[in-house]
Amino acid sequence: MDSPPRRRVVLLTTSILVGMAGFAVARCSSEGDRESSSPALLLVTLDTFRADYLGSAGHPRIRTPWLDRLARRGIHWTEAVSAIPLTTPSHATILSGRSPRSHGLLKNRMRLPDAVRTLPQHLGEAGYRTGAVVSSRLVLGPEFGLDRGFDAYEIVDPEGRPASGEGAFATAAARAWMARAGGSHSFLWVHYFDAHLPYLPPKPWDRLYLADPDAVGRARAHDLQASMRDEGDIDRELVAAQTALYASEVSFLDHCVGELVKQAAPAATPTTFLVTADHGEGLYEHDRYFGHDILLYETSLRVPLIVSSVGGDPTSRAVGGKLVREPARTVDIAPTFAGLAGVSGASFEGRDLLRDPPPTGDALQFVAETHPSRDKATPTYALRTMSHKVVWEPRARRRELYDLALDPGERNDLSDDPPRHLEVLAEDLERDRRVRPVGTPRTIDEMGGGVTEDVREALRSLGYAD
Ligand SMILES: [Zn+2]
């Protein structure tokens, strides 16, 4: 097993970052200069991937050698957070550089308004070839508008239902696109869905963290969702086994990313990888729950974020390997790619992580929210600083306060006797909701006559049970 590398944790000024990590940035002084200095751009979103399930994040057991290698060569933001733990809205934020309140998608299966411009549109106008390989038609199909700006938008969803090892299909399609259309002035988005419920890692990854084959079989056969609908606790052995299967999915996804690295490594043009997730996953730490859509704990909100360069002339690449404990958000991803491509004039909410200074003061407050499509769950909001957090579910009159610096696992709710600064944070959150009320977000199903039984059953198969 790889041991986590010992590395410095640093706070960086971003003007240093670009030169230090050796990321080629397009310059437009002349066509020849631009051609030679523009990297291929690759966005990898690992759906449902927890920030702490990485060797490079210090996890003592999870094997992610390829992602660790990317982190060693590049930059790993350890404090990256998602704005919403729902696949369709979170990917809309990643691709548009806008928060859910700004682009308007607050639930799964909503459609991106036509007025919202996306990163691939900006890149296409700058002469980039753009492609997407997406692993879930149910929540990322073209009907939701996230295909906007892509020359090609390939859905890799052979069964339309969760399948074991389906990341291999996305990998093959992505490698084919890279061989066909990659290189300078190309942008590819690859989305993997394997770590999402139900956890069905392929062989041999399914036994990486469970030595007993019978335990693997029992865990895979168990109806986890039925267990969670019951009010009682699941037995500890099953929780451990399901968590091990989730970890196996993580390691399988690491293998898939490795196949993309192998495709990019021999190319003369370097490829800049940005690897992240749309949200994390709760593994029964809170409220007897596996999943991500109804809770705003750090397990759901924190995501990996690694930028790293692969291929090209290795002598031109300065040493990377930086863990950055600066705030970073998924809304920062589109402006960071725009910066790498030398695209200016685009309007994003986020910052270019490689060039713009990190936020300070009030700008360090991040709002997250969720609007689950379940009968028994209601909208929930969170306001987070680098050290503290408030969670508020107004309809349930639930408020939780955490000191993340002292209690990163959010075990000690301080709401019964809150410190004054946490009360202020809670007031800020409630004021924010009053100032910016949400209407009634409507999915394409609700706008078109209701959820069909096919869609309902597909959602249920992914753990979005009522
Ligand atoms: Zn997702």
Short mmCIF file of N, CA, C and O and ligand atoms in Angstrom, two decimals, residues 46-49 84-88 90-91 108 139-140 191-193 196 277-280 292 464, ligand 1:
data_model
loop_
_atom_site.label_atom_id
_atom_site.label_comp_id
_atom_site.label_asym_id
_atom_site.label_seq_id
_atom_site.Cartn_x
_atom_site.Cartn_y
_atom_site.Cartn_z
N LEU A 46 -15.41 13.38 -10.68
CA LEU A 46 -15.63 12.06 -10.08
C LEU A 46 -16.85 12.19 -9.17
O LEU A 46 -16.76 12.68 -8.05
N ASP A 47 -18.00 11.82 -9.71
CA ASP A 47 -19.25 12.02 -8.97
C ASP A 47 -19.17 11.34 -7.61
O ASP A 47 -18.72 10.20 -7.49
N THR A 48 -19.60 12.07 -6.55
CA THR A 48 -19.77 11.45 -5.23
C THR A 48 -18.42 11.05 -4.60
O THR A 48 -18.33 10.03 -3.92
N PHE A 49 -17.38 11.81 -4.82
CA PHE A 49 -16.04 11.45 -4.38
C PHE A 49 -15.66 12.33 -3.19
O PHE A 49 -15.52 13.54 -3.32
N ILE A 84 -23.48 22.75 -3.65
CA ILE A 84 -24.75 22.02 -3.57
C ILE A 84 -24.46 20.53 -3.82
O ILE A 84 -23.77 20.19 -4.78
N PRO A 85 -24.96 19.64 -2.96
CA PRO A 85 -24.62 18.22 -3.12
C PRO A 85 -25.59 17.48 -4.03
O PRO A 85 -26.06 16.38 -3.69
N LEU A 86 -25.90 18.07 -5.15
CA LEU A 86 -26.82 17.47 -6.12
C LEU A 86 -26.16 17.53 -7.49
O LEU A 86 -25.62 18.57 -7.88
N THR A 87 -26.24 16.45 -8.24
CA THR A 87 -25.41 16.30 -9.43
C THR A 87 -25.69 17.33 -10.52
O THR A 87 -24.75 17.96 -11.03
N THR A 88 -26.95 17.52 -10.89
CA THR A 88 -27.23 18.45 -11.99
C THR A 88 -26.85 19.88 -11.62
O THR A 88 -26.09 20.53 -12.35
N SER A 90 -24.79 20.99 -9.29
CA SER A 90 -23.37 21.16 -9.00
C SER A 90 -22.56 21.19 -10.29
O SER A 90 -21.62 21.99 -10.43
N HIS A 91 -22.90 20.33 -11.24
CA HIS A 91 -22.18 20.38 -12.52
C HIS A 91 -22.50 21.68 -13.27
O HIS A 91 -21.65 22.20 -13.99
N ASN A 108 -31.94 18.39 -8.85
CA ASN A 108 -31.59 17.52 -9.97
C ASN A 108 -32.68 17.62 -11.04
O ASN A 108 -33.84 17.87 -10.76
N VAL A 139 -29.31 12.32 -14.84
CA VAL A 139 -29.13 13.64 -14.22
C VAL A 139 -28.25 14.58 -15.03
O VAL A 139 -28.14 15.76 -14.69
N LEU A 140 -27.60 14.08 -16.11
CA LEU A 140 -26.75 14.95 -16.92
C LEU A 140 -27.05 14.84 -18.42
O LEU A 140 -26.22 15.16 -19.25
N HIS A 191 -16.96 12.69 -17.05
CA HIS A 191 -17.73 12.50 -15.81
C HIS A 191 -17.86 11.00 -15.52
O HIS A 191 -18.26 10.22 -16.39
N TYR A 192 -17.49 10.62 -14.28
CA TYR A 192 -17.61 9.23 -13.83
C TYR A 192 -18.68 9.13 -12.74
O TYR A 192 -18.74 9.99 -11.85
N PHE A 193 -19.45 8.06 -12.74
CA PHE A 193 -20.58 7.92 -11.81
C PHE A 193 -20.40 6.74 -10.85
O PHE A 193 -21.30 6.44 -10.07
N HIS A 196 -21.20 6.62 -6.93
CA HIS A 196 -22.57 6.87 -6.50
C HIS A 196 -23.24 5.58 -6.05
O HIS A 196 -22.89 4.50 -6.53
N ALA A 277 -14.86 16.81 -7.84
CA ALA A 277 -16.12 16.09 -7.68
C ALA A 277 -17.25 17.10 -7.58
O ALA A 277 -17.02 18.27 -7.26
N ASP A 278 -18.47 16.62 -7.84
CA ASP A 278 -19.62 17.51 -7.70
C ASP A 278 -20.07 17.61 -6.24
O ASP A 278 -20.68 18.59 -5.84
N HIS A 279 -19.74 16.60 -5.45
CA HIS A 279 -20.07 16.55 -4.02
C HIS A 279 -19.41 15.31 -3.45
O HIS A 279 -18.89 14.47 -4.20
N GLY A 280 -19.47 15.18 -2.13
CA GLY A 280 -18.91 14.00 -1.47
C GLY A 280 -19.99 12.96 -1.19
O GLY A 280 -20.92 12.78 -1.99
N HIS A 292 -25.87 11.66 -0.13
CA HIS A 292 -25.34 13.04 -0.12
C HIS A 292 -26.41 14.10 -0.31
O HIS A 292 -26.15 15.27 -0.09
N TYR A 464 -32.16 7.74 -4.34
CA TYR A 464 -33.01 8.89 -4.08
C TYR A 464 -34.43 8.41 -3.78
O TYR A 464 -35.37 8.68 -4.53
ZN ZN B 1 -23.42 13.75 -8.10
#
